[in-house]
mmCIF file of C-alpha atoms and ligand atoms in Angstrom:
data_model
loop_
_atom_site.group_PDB
_atom_site.id
_atom_site.type_symbol
_atom_site.label_atom_id
_atom_site.label_comp_id
_atom_site.label_asym_id
_atom_site.label_seq_id
_atom_site.Cartn_x
_atom_site.Cartn_y
_atom_site.Cartn_z
ATOM 1 C CA MET A 204 111.888 130.206 84.968
ATOM 2 C CA SER A 205 111.274 127.995 87.979
ATOM 3 C CA ARG A 206 114.356 126.808 89.759
ATOM 4 C CA SER A 207 115.020 123.212 90.510
ATOM 5 C CA ASN A 208 114.726 121.972 94.085
ATOM 6 C CA LEU A 209 117.775 120.802 96.024
ATOM 7 C CA VAL A 210 115.585 118.985 98.553
ATOM 8 C CA GLY A 211 115.250 115.295 97.729
ATOM 9 C CA LEU A 212 118.583 115.061 95.893
ATOM 10 C CA LEU A 213 120.843 112.320 97.225
ATOM 11 C CA PRO A 214 124.066 113.518 98.855
ATOM 12 C CA SER A 215 125.940 111.964 95.898
ATOM 13 C CA GLU A 216 123.768 113.960 93.476
ATOM 14 C CA LEU A 217 124.577 117.148 95.390
ATOM 15 C CA GLU A 218 128.260 116.292 95.029
ATOM 16 C CA ASP A 219 127.806 115.822 91.263
ATOM 17 C CA LEU A 220 125.959 119.129 91.079
ATOM 18 C CA ALA A 221 128.806 120.932 92.828
ATOM 19 C CA VAL A 222 131.229 119.525 90.251
ATOM 20 C CA THR A 223 128.934 120.629 87.400
ATOM 21 C CA LEU A 224 129.095 124.120 88.845
ATOM 22 C CA GLY A 225 132.869 124.021 88.838
ATOM 23 C CA ALA A 226 133.373 123.360 92.548
ATOM 24 C CA SER A 227 134.705 120.310 94.379
ATOM 25 C CA ARG A 228 132.641 117.358 95.609
ATOM 26 C CA TYR A 229 133.317 118.610 99.108
ATOM 27 C CA ARG A 230 131.039 121.607 98.424
ATOM 28 C CA GLY A 231 128.258 119.135 97.608
ATOM 29 C CA ARG A 232 128.793 117.390 100.930
ATOM 30 C CA GLN A 233 128.552 120.741 102.699
ATOM 31 C CA LEU A 234 125.295 121.419 100.873
ATOM 32 C CA ALA A 235 123.888 118.053 101.984
ATOM 33 C CA THR A 236 124.866 118.770 105.576
ATOM 34 C CA TRP A 237 123.177 122.168 105.482
ATOM 35 C CA ILE A 238 119.935 120.924 103.952
ATOM 36 C CA TYR A 239 119.519 117.593 105.713
ATOM 37 C CA ARG A 240 121.356 117.909 109.008
ATOM 38 C CA LYS A 241 121.014 121.607 109.778
ATOM 39 C CA ALA A 242 117.612 121.994 108.075
ATOM 40 C CA ALA A 243 118.675 125.171 106.275
ATOM 41 C CA VAL A 244 116.061 126.611 103.927
ATOM 42 C CA ASP A 245 118.102 129.519 102.640
ATOM 43 C CA LEU A 246 121.264 129.363 100.543
ATOM 44 C CA GLU A 247 122.348 132.654 102.115
ATOM 45 C CA ALA A 248 122.610 130.946 105.500
ATOM 46 C CA MET A 249 125.331 128.600 104.205
ATOM 47 C CA THR A 250 128.125 130.913 105.199
ATOM 48 C CA ASP A 251 130.948 128.392 104.860
ATOM 49 C CA LEU A 252 130.220 128.011 101.130
ATOM 50 C CA PRO A 253 132.050 130.439 98.840
ATOM 51 C CA LYS A 254 129.885 133.360 97.835
ATOM 52 C CA ASP A 255 130.341 132.867 94.088
ATOM 53 C CA PHE A 256 129.372 129.173 94.383
ATOM 54 C CA ARG A 257 126.215 130.152 96.250
ATOM 55 C CA ALA A 258 125.404 132.777 93.645
ATOM 56 C CA ARG A 259 125.854 130.335 90.746
ATOM 57 C CA LEU A 260 123.747 127.753 92.560
ATOM 58 C CA ALA A 261 120.968 130.261 93.260
ATOM 59 C CA GLU A 262 120.620 130.981 89.537
ATOM 60 C CA THR A 263 119.302 127.499 88.895
ATOM 61 C CA HIS A 264 118.371 125.948 92.240
ATOM 62 C CA ASP A 265 116.532 126.644 95.453
ATOM 63 C CA ILE A 266 115.435 124.910 98.645
ATOM 64 C CA ALA A 267 111.670 124.513 98.624
ATOM 65 C CA LEU A 268 109.503 122.729 101.175
ATOM 66 C CA PRO A 269 105.794 122.107 100.608
ATOM 67 C CA ASP A 270 103.731 124.873 102.251
ATOM 68 C CA ILE A 271 101.799 123.840 105.316
ATOM 69 C CA GLU A 272 98.405 125.276 104.462
ATOM 70 C CA ARG A 273 96.522 124.028 107.500
ATOM 71 C CA VAL A 274 97.255 122.287 110.801
ATOM 72 C CA THR A 275 94.271 120.625 112.444
ATOM 73 C CA PRO A 276 94.746 119.394 116.005
ATOM 74 C CA SER A 277 92.847 116.349 117.234
ATOM 75 C CA GLN A 278 91.571 115.772 120.757
ATOM 76 C CA ASP A 279 93.960 112.821 121.024
ATOM 77 C CA GLY A 280 97.075 114.981 120.521
ATOM 78 C CA SER A 281 97.672 114.153 116.868
ATOM 79 C CA ARG A 282 97.752 116.850 114.184
ATOM 80 C CA LYS A 283 96.827 116.680 110.550
ATOM 81 C CA LEU A 284 99.024 118.757 108.255
ATOM 82 C CA VAL A 285 97.633 119.719 104.869
ATOM 83 C CA PHE A 286 100.388 120.580 102.399
ATOM 84 C CA ARG A 287 99.940 122.759 99.358
ATOM 85 C CA LEU A 288 102.285 121.670 96.591
ATOM 86 C CA ALA A 289 103.787 123.916 93.928
ATOM 87 C CA ASP A 290 101.048 122.995 91.435
ATOM 88 C CA GLU A 291 98.312 123.769 94.011
ATOM 89 C CA ARG A 292 97.599 120.119 94.681
ATOM 90 C CA ARG A 293 97.099 119.017 98.275
ATOM 91 C CA VAL A 294 98.302 116.053 100.290
ATOM 92 C CA SER A 295 98.199 115.414 104.001
ATOM 93 C CA ALA A 296 100.421 113.986 106.675
ATOM 94 C CA VAL A 297 99.655 113.191 110.308
ATOM 95 C CA LEU A 298 101.845 113.829 113.351
ATOM 96 C CA MET A 299 101.120 111.385 116.162
ATOM 97 C CA PRO A 300 102.823 111.797 119.535
ATOM 98 C CA ASP A 301 102.682 108.683 121.673
ATOM 99 C CA ASP A 302 104.711 107.399 124.591
ATOM 100 C CA GLY A 303 107.721 109.631 123.976
ATOM 101 C CA ARG A 304 107.640 108.932 120.245
ATOM 102 C CA ILE A 305 106.514 111.291 117.536
ATOM 103 C CA THR A 306 105.390 109.345 114.488
ATOM 104 C CA LEU A 307 104.868 111.034 111.129
ATOM 105 C CA CYS A 308 102.516 109.386 108.652
ATOM 106 C CA LEU A 309 103.535 110.540 105.158
ATOM 107 C CA SER A 310 101.887 110.592 101.738
ATOM 108 C CA THR A 311 103.532 109.350 98.544
ATOM 109 C CA GLN A 312 100.893 110.136 95.915
ATOM 110 C CA VAL A 313 98.065 112.597 95.310
ATOM 111 C CA GLY A 314 95.159 110.154 95.562
ATOM 112 C CA CYS A 315 95.623 106.443 94.898
ATOM 113 C CA GLY A 316 94.774 104.195 91.979
ATOM 114 C CA TYR A 317 94.215 100.898 93.799
ATOM 115 C CA GLY A 318 90.587 101.398 94.755
ATOM 116 C CA CYS A 319 90.345 99.365 97.960
ATOM 117 C CA ALA A 320 86.651 99.275 98.806
ATOM 118 C CA PHE A 321 86.982 100.502 102.404
ATOM 119 C CA CYS A 322 89.419 103.387 101.780
ATOM 120 C CA LEU A 323 88.405 106.998 101.235
ATOM 121 C CA THR A 324 91.695 107.892 99.508
ATOM 122 C CA GLY A 325 90.885 105.154 97.000
ATOM 123 C CA THR A 326 87.734 106.987 95.893
ATOM 124 C CA MET A 327 89.916 109.837 94.551
ATOM 125 C CA GLY A 328 91.711 107.750 91.972
ATOM 126 C CA LEU A 329 95.350 108.549 91.227
ATOM 127 C CA ASP A 330 96.116 112.137 90.353
ATOM 128 C CA ARG A 331 99.927 112.048 90.348
ATOM 129 C CA ASN A 332 103.028 110.721 92.074
ATOM 130 C CA LEU A 333 104.853 112.894 94.573
ATOM 131 C CA THR A 334 108.481 113.725 93.828
ATOM 132 C CA ALA A 335 111.251 112.704 96.221
ATOM 133 C CA ALA A 336 111.454 116.417 97.129
ATOM 134 C CA GLU A 337 107.791 116.426 98.138
ATOM 135 C CA ILE A 338 108.149 113.256 100.203
ATOM 136 C CA VAL A 339 111.304 114.384 102.018
ATOM 137 C CA GLY A 340 109.792 117.892 102.222
ATOM 138 C CA GLN A 341 106.879 116.612 104.343
ATOM 139 C CA LEU A 342 109.387 115.363 106.918
ATOM 140 C CA LEU A 343 111.533 118.515 106.907
ATOM 141 C CA ALA A 344 108.441 120.735 107.148
ATOM 142 C CA ALA A 345 107.004 118.647 110.006
ATOM 143 C CA ASN A 346 110.279 118.854 111.921
ATOM 144 C CA ALA A 347 110.361 122.623 111.376
ATOM 145 C CA LEU A 348 106.790 122.904 112.640
ATOM 146 C CA LEU A 349 107.645 120.912 115.776
ATOM 147 C CA ASP A 350 110.574 123.220 116.459
ATOM 148 C CA ASP A 351 111.380 122.974 120.182
ATOM 149 C CA GLU A 352 108.625 120.392 120.821
ATOM 150 C CA GLY A 353 111.094 117.832 119.488
ATOM 151 C CA ARG A 354 111.588 115.961 116.294
ATOM 152 C CA VAL A 355 109.816 113.247 114.367
ATOM 153 C CA SER A 356 111.198 109.968 115.739
ATOM 154 C CA HIS A 357 109.370 107.412 113.562
ATOM 155 C CA ILE A 358 108.155 107.581 109.972
ATOM 156 C CA VAL A 359 105.374 105.502 108.454
ATOM 157 C CA PHE A 360 104.524 105.566 104.759
ATOM 158 C CA MET A 361 100.825 105.115 105.424
ATOM 159 C CA GLY A 362 99.288 108.364 104.227
ATOM 160 C CA MET A 363 97.758 108.976 100.827
ATOM 161 C CA GLY A 364 98.889 106.749 98.012
ATOM 162 C CA GLU A 365 100.688 103.465 97.423
ATOM 163 C CA PRO A 366 104.419 103.916 98.138
ATOM 164 C CA LEU A 367 105.613 101.038 95.961
ATOM 165 C CA ALA A 368 103.685 102.425 92.970
ATOM 166 C CA ASN A 369 105.926 105.503 93.157
ATOM 167 C CA TYR A 370 109.053 103.438 93.449
ATOM 168 C CA ALA A 371 111.893 105.697 92.285
ATOM 169 C CA SER A 372 110.800 108.669 94.397
ATOM 170 C CA LEU A 373 110.171 106.409 97.380
ATOM 171 C CA VAL A 374 113.649 104.897 97.263
ATOM 172 C CA SER A 375 115.359 108.287 96.768
ATOM 173 C CA ALA A 376 113.419 109.665 99.736
ATOM 174 C CA LEU A 377 114.332 106.621 101.851
ATOM 175 C CA ARG A 378 118.009 107.001 100.989
ATOM 176 C CA VAL A 379 117.995 110.676 101.950
ATOM 177 C CA MET A 380 116.140 109.910 105.184
ATOM 178 C CA THR A 381 118.418 107.036 106.229
ATOM 179 C CA ASP A 382 121.860 108.237 105.065
ATOM 180 C CA ALA A 383 123.630 108.454 108.410
ATOM 181 C CA ARG A 384 126.544 110.549 107.208
ATOM 182 C CA LEU A 385 125.131 113.237 104.943
ATOM 183 C CA GLY A 386 121.379 112.589 104.912
ATOM 184 C CA ILE A 387 118.783 113.152 107.615
ATOM 185 C CA GLY A 388 120.044 110.074 109.416
ATOM 186 C CA TYR A 389 116.975 108.145 110.598
ATOM 187 C CA PRO A 390 117.730 104.555 111.577
ATOM 188 C CA PRO A 391 115.936 102.283 109.056
ATOM 189 C CA ARG A 392 114.247 100.379 111.892
ATOM 190 C CA ARG A 393 112.263 103.530 112.637
ATOM 191 C CA ILE A 394 110.822 103.698 109.129
ATOM 192 C CA THR A 395 107.942 101.545 107.866
ATOM 193 C CA VAL A 396 106.746 101.278 104.276
ATOM 194 C CA SER A 397 103.193 100.024 103.890
ATOM 195 C CA THR A 398 101.982 98.368 100.694
ATOM 196 C CA VAL A 399 98.707 97.134 99.306
ATOM 197 C CA GLY A 400 100.682 94.066 98.200
ATOM 198 C CA LEU A 401 102.657 94.886 95.046
ATOM 199 C CA VAL A 402 104.765 91.752 94.802
ATOM 200 C CA ALA A 403 107.292 93.086 92.274
ATOM 201 C CA GLY A 404 107.783 96.187 94.429
ATOM 202 C CA ILE A 405 108.282 94.165 97.622
ATOM 203 C CA ASP A 406 110.962 92.088 95.900
ATOM 204 C CA ARG A 407 112.665 95.182 94.539
ATOM 205 C CA LEU A 408 112.609 96.958 97.893
ATOM 206 C CA GLY A 409 114.120 93.864 99.496
ATOM 207 C CA ARG A 410 117.057 94.069 97.086
ATOM 208 C CA GLU A 411 117.819 97.729 97.935
ATOM 209 C CA ASP A 412 119.401 96.804 101.246
ATOM 210 C CA LEU A 413 117.623 99.694 102.946
ATOM 211 C CA LYS A 414 116.518 97.536 105.893
ATOM 212 C CA VAL A 415 113.315 99.518 106.435
ATOM 213 C CA ASN A 416 110.307 97.758 107.937
ATOM 214 C CA LEU A 417 107.690 96.315 105.628
ATOM 215 C CA ALA A 418 103.979 96.544 106.394
ATOM 216 C CA VAL A 419 101.539 94.614 104.252
ATOM 217 C CA SER A 420 97.882 95.552 104.013
ATOM 218 C CA LEU A 421 96.334 92.093 104.198
ATOM 219 C CA HIS A 422 92.731 92.662 105.365
ATOM 220 C CA ALA A 423 91.616 89.134 104.530
ATOM 221 C CA ALA A 424 92.979 85.618 104.863
ATOM 222 C CA SER A 425 91.183 84.136 101.850
ATOM 223 C CA ASP A 426 91.398 85.151 98.202
ATOM 224 C CA GLU A 427 87.631 85.238 97.976
ATOM 225 C CA VAL A 428 87.255 87.944 100.640
ATOM 226 C CA ARG A 429 90.429 89.817 99.690
ATOM 227 C CA GLU A 430 89.373 90.047 96.066
ATOM 228 C CA ARG A 431 86.109 91.657 97.097
ATOM 229 C CA LEU A 432 87.925 94.281 99.167
ATOM 230 C CA MET A 433 91.089 94.838 97.154
ATOM 231 C CA PRO A 434 91.197 94.678 93.339
ATOM 232 C CA ILE A 435 94.988 94.144 93.510
ATOM 233 C CA ASN A 436 94.354 90.594 94.738
ATOM 234 C CA ARG A 437 93.448 89.657 91.142
ATOM 235 C CA SER A 438 96.988 90.501 90.027
ATOM 236 C CA TRP A 439 98.785 89.086 93.039
ATOM 237 C CA ASN A 440 96.821 86.678 95.175
ATOM 238 C CA LEU A 441 97.576 85.675 98.739
ATOM 239 C CA GLU A 442 99.896 82.856 97.746
ATOM 240 C CA ALA A 443 102.051 85.164 95.595
ATOM 241 C CA LEU A 444 101.966 87.887 98.247
ATOM 242 C CA MET A 445 102.974 85.606 101.110
ATOM 243 C CA ALA A 446 105.794 84.137 99.006
ATOM 244 C CA ALA A 447 107.159 87.682 98.486
ATOM 245 C CA VAL A 448 106.819 88.412 102.199
ATOM 246 C CA ARG A 449 108.827 85.276 103.008
ATOM 247 C CA ARG A 450 111.543 86.428 100.603
ATOM 248 C CA TYR A 451 111.801 89.931 102.123
ATOM 249 C CA PRO A 452 115.129 90.111 103.971
ATOM 250 C CA LEU A 453 114.752 90.784 107.695
ATOM 251 C CA THR A 454 117.342 91.571 110.303
ATOM 252 C CA SER A 455 117.318 89.207 113.271
ATOM 253 C CA ARG A 456 115.016 91.388 115.367
ATOM 254 C CA GLN A 457 112.780 92.581 112.548
ATOM 255 C CA ARG A 458 109.250 91.415 111.826
ATOM 256 C CA VAL A 459 106.816 92.049 109.008
ATOM 257 C CA PHE A 460 103.750 94.071 110.003
ATOM 258 C CA PHE A 461 100.362 93.009 108.711
ATOM 259 C CA GLU A 462 97.527 95.496 108.685
ATOM 260 C CA TYR A 463 94.048 94.109 108.942
ATOM 261 C CA VAL A 464 91.147 96.545 108.841
ATOM 262 C CA MET A 465 88.259 95.049 110.784
ATOM 263 C CA LEU A 466 84.983 95.115 108.882
ATOM 264 C CA GLU A 467 81.832 93.828 110.507
ATOM 265 C CA ASP A 468 80.517 90.569 109.033
ATOM 266 C CA VAL A 469 83.077 90.726 106.238
ATOM 267 C CA ASN A 470 86.391 89.562 107.724
ATOM 268 C CA ASP A 471 85.871 89.518 111.506
ATOM 269 C CA SER A 472 84.792 85.975 112.395
ATOM 270 C CA ALA A 473 86.709 83.501 114.565
ATOM 271 C CA GLU A 474 87.111 81.359 111.432
ATOM 272 C CA ASP A 475 88.729 84.344 109.643
ATOM 273 C CA ALA A 476 91.129 84.708 112.582
ATOM 274 C CA ARG A 477 92.066 81.025 112.488
ATOM 275 C CA ARG A 478 92.666 81.229 108.746
ATOM 276 C CA LEU A 479 94.848 84.289 109.276
ATOM 277 C CA ALA A 480 96.901 82.495 111.920
ATOM 278 C CA ARG A 481 97.453 79.597 109.488
ATOM 279 C CA LEU A 482 98.460 81.988 106.692
ATOM 280 C CA LEU A 483 101.103 83.597 108.917
ATOM 281 C CA ARG A 484 102.551 80.357 110.256
ATOM 282 C CA GLY A 485 106.342 80.516 110.209
ATOM 283 C CA VAL A 486 106.483 84.224 109.303
ATOM 284 C CA PRO A 487 108.014 86.615 111.877
ATOM 285 C CA ALA A 488 104.849 88.681 111.972
ATOM 286 C CA LYS A 489 103.079 91.337 113.928
ATOM 287 C CA VAL A 490 99.425 91.920 113.166
ATOM 288 C CA ASN A 491 97.838 95.333 113.599
ATOM 289 C CA LEU A 492 94.064 95.136 113.708
ATOM 290 C CA ILE A 493 92.625 98.488 112.600
ATOM 291 C CA PRO A 494 88.963 98.934 113.534
ATOM 292 C CA PHE A 495 87.302 100.399 110.434
ATOM 293 C CA ASN A 496 87.193 104.210 110.363
ATOM 294 C CA ASP A 497 83.970 105.443 108.912
ATOM 295 C CA TRP A 498 83.539 107.977 106.121
ATOM 296 C CA PRO A 499 80.432 109.332 104.398
ATOM 297 C CA GLY A 500 79.159 106.842 101.864
ATOM 298 C CA ALA A 501 81.219 103.896 103.111
ATOM 299 C CA ALA A 502 79.616 100.486 102.735
ATOM 300 C CA PHE A 503 81.235 99.013 105.861
ATOM 301 C CA HIS A 504 80.915 99.097 109.630
ATOM 302 C CA ARG A 505 83.280 98.706 112.523
ATOM 303 C CA PRO A 506 82.619 95.475 114.437
ATOM 304 C CA PRO A 507 81.567 95.732 118.097
ATOM 305 C CA LEU A 508 84.515 95.760 120.515
ATOM 306 C CA PRO A 509 83.959 92.220 121.904
ATOM 307 C CA ARG A 510 84.185 90.845 118.374
ATOM 308 C CA ILE A 511 87.470 92.674 117.739
ATOM 309 C CA LEU A 512 88.903 91.388 121.013
ATOM 310 C CA ALA A 513 87.734 87.841 120.282
ATOM 311 C CA PHE A 514 89.493 87.994 116.902
ATOM 312 C CA GLN A 515 92.645 89.223 118.600
ATOM 313 C CA GLY A 516 92.308 86.443 121.193
ATOM 314 C CA VAL A 517 92.323 83.714 118.527
ATOM 315 C CA LEU A 518 95.524 85.118 117.027
ATOM 316 C CA LEU A 519 97.226 85.510 120.401
ATOM 317 C CA ASP A 520 96.296 81.924 121.322
ATOM 318 C CA ALA A 521 97.905 80.807 118.080
ATOM 319 C CA GLY A 522 101.100 82.619 119.102
ATOM 320 C CA VAL A 523 100.749 85.559 116.687
ATOM 321 C CA THR A 524 101.679 88.952 118.170
ATOM 322 C CA THR A 525 98.598 91.101 117.600
ATOM 323 C CA THR A 526 97.674 94.611 118.668
ATOM 324 C CA VAL A 527 94.534 96.612 118.099
ATOM 325 C CA ARG A 528 95.503 99.929 116.582
ATOM 326 C CA TRP A 529 93.016 102.601 117.481
ATOM 327 C CA SER A 530 93.669 105.139 114.770
ATOM 328 C CA LYS A 531 94.672 108.618 115.755
ATOM 329 C CA GLY A 532 92.857 111.707 114.573
ATOM 330 C CA GLU A 533 89.492 110.172 113.799
ATOM 331 C CA ASP A 534 87.724 113.402 114.826
ATOM 332 C CA ILE A 535 89.688 115.451 112.279
ATOM 333 C CA GLY A 536 89.520 113.083 109.306
ATOM 334 C CA ALA A 537 93.129 112.030 109.798
ATOM 335 C CA ALA A 538 92.686 108.384 110.763
ATOM 336 C CA CYS A 539 93.800 105.442 108.600
ATOM 337 C CA GLY A 540 91.848 105.490 105.369
ATOM 338 C CA GLN A 541 90.232 108.881 105.979
ATOM 339 C CA LEU A 542 92.749 111.033 104.131
ATOM 340 C CA LYS A 543 91.274 112.858 101.216
ATOM 341 C CA GLU A 544 91.891 116.434 100.166
ATOM 342 C CA PRO A 545 90.277 118.200 97.270
ATOM 343 C CA VAL A 546 92.978 117.778 94.616
ATOM 344 C CA VAL A 547 92.978 121.501 93.950
ATOM 345 C CA ALA A 548 91.223 123.648 96.521
HETATM 346 N N1 LIG B 279 98.528 102.230 100.114
HETATM 347 C C1 LIG B 279 99.249 101.691 101.199
HETATM 348 C C2 LIG B 279 99.609 102.746 102.203
HETATM 349 C C3 LIG B 279 98.425 103.390 102.885
HETATM 350 S S1 LIG B 279 98.406 102.777 104.486
HETATM 351 C C4 LIG B 279 98.499 100.549 101.825
HETATM 352 O O1 LIG B 279 97.333 100.387 101.502
HETATM 353 O O2 LIG B 279 99.091 99.821 102.597
HETATM 354 C C5 LIG B 279 96.825 103.093 105.040
HETATM 355 C C6 LIG B 279 96.330 101.924 105.867
HETATM 356 O O3 LIG B 279 95.010 102.237 106.341
HETATM 357 C C7 LIG B 279 96.201 100.673 105.022
HETATM 358 O O4 LIG B 279 96.490 99.528 105.763
HETATM 359 C C8 LIG B 279 94.738 100.736 104.679
HETATM 360 O O5 LIG B 279 94.256 99.493 104.269
HETATM 361 C C9 LIG B 279 94.129 101.218 105.949
HETATM 362 N N2 LIG B 279 92.799 101.773 105.741
HETATM 363 C C10 LIG B 279 92.282 102.259 104.597
HETATM 364 N N3 LIG B 279 91.013 102.677 104.784
HETATM 365 C C11 LIG B 279 90.719 102.447 106.087
HETATM 366 C C12 LIG B 279 89.581 102.692 106.887
HETATM 367 N N4 LIG B 279 88.500 103.282 106.399
HETATM 368 N N5 LIG B 279 89.638 102.359 108.193
HETATM 369 C C13 LIG B 279 90.765 101.799 108.706
HETATM 370 N N6 LIG B 279 91.868 101.554 107.998
HETATM 371 C C14 LIG B 279 91.857 101.868 106.695
HETATM 372 FE FE1 LIG B 280 95.305 102.999 98.023
HETATM 373 FE FE2 LIG B 280 96.192 101.943 100.315
HETATM 374 FE FE3 LIG B 280 93.786 103.181 100.173
HETATM 375 FE FE4 LIG B 280 94.141 100.813 98.996
HETATM 376 S S1 LIG B 280 94.253 101.251 101.210
HETATM 377 S S2 LIG B 280 93.101 102.585 98.082
HETATM 378 S S3 LIG B 280 96.221 100.981 98.271
HETATM 379 S S4 LIG B 280 95.780 104.108 99.902
#
């Protein structure tokens, strides 16, 4: 019989489990500290837990991280990690060192069901949601891989899948990652959740009081263009999406990130930029322009550099903070929108 994974359980759930096994809640807190703070992967290593408690626990539970099947280094210093999950499915994550930071881009689903026209992951369709254990496991496994190179400092939910479509696992994983006392202890300001624009999910996330950063994949400033690129715009159009963004609670220094993939002759004109600036008026916003990353069979092209810079210029002139994000790992198929693994190899 397969044992159930301790990774991904909230510290409070570990406390409950300890009680179920006839021990005190304190034993659950020790377990949380071992798994999340000391990165233990072996119950045997938890020497301050009574032997009989460990033995009872081991009958039904274990600590399992997703296997790292492959690590592909890019010329730019980033690394793509391909994880093999317990059911042989694959997802990927990307480690991106930059300026003293190490950012981990995580996956939340195998594939994705939203079918954005420019995204390779979208061509896979949705296979299944990841569990909280598999989401947290990507972070623990990446930190273990880094070893004495350091530790992941920033986490972005921008890998395969739509985080807000896997809501319960996402929120459990975020709680484990941000719990400063018994969890892994990342400050929420170092974590960013990116969404295709699921309005109900944005509202719900706002009510969790997690204080993580919100990134919205906008990609167009008119419904007409956005609908062509992103089927979700038919359920929640720009007006509904921007209303949800305005409701999302921000701390005083926080801003909402807007991702805008630049597609030649589709959404890259000066008029598009002016429309975008108008759409964002009054919103504490930061725009990330992502020059389109190509994939075989894609129907889009990356605009020439001067056109990208002109677009940025219009936004900057309008007072909107805007950066051009040159994706990492383009040479290894790890850049934004290039993640796709055969579901079962
Ligand atoms: N599903 C979520 C999380 C994935 S984030 C979301 O869509 O927000 C991945 C980011 O890369 C999104 O902003 C996505 O729109 C962008 N992207 C997808 N395909 C791309 C491509 N081919 N080139 C550049 N960016 C792309
Ligand atoms: Fe899914 Fe995001 Fe890709 Fe759209 S851009 S298909 S929502 S992963």
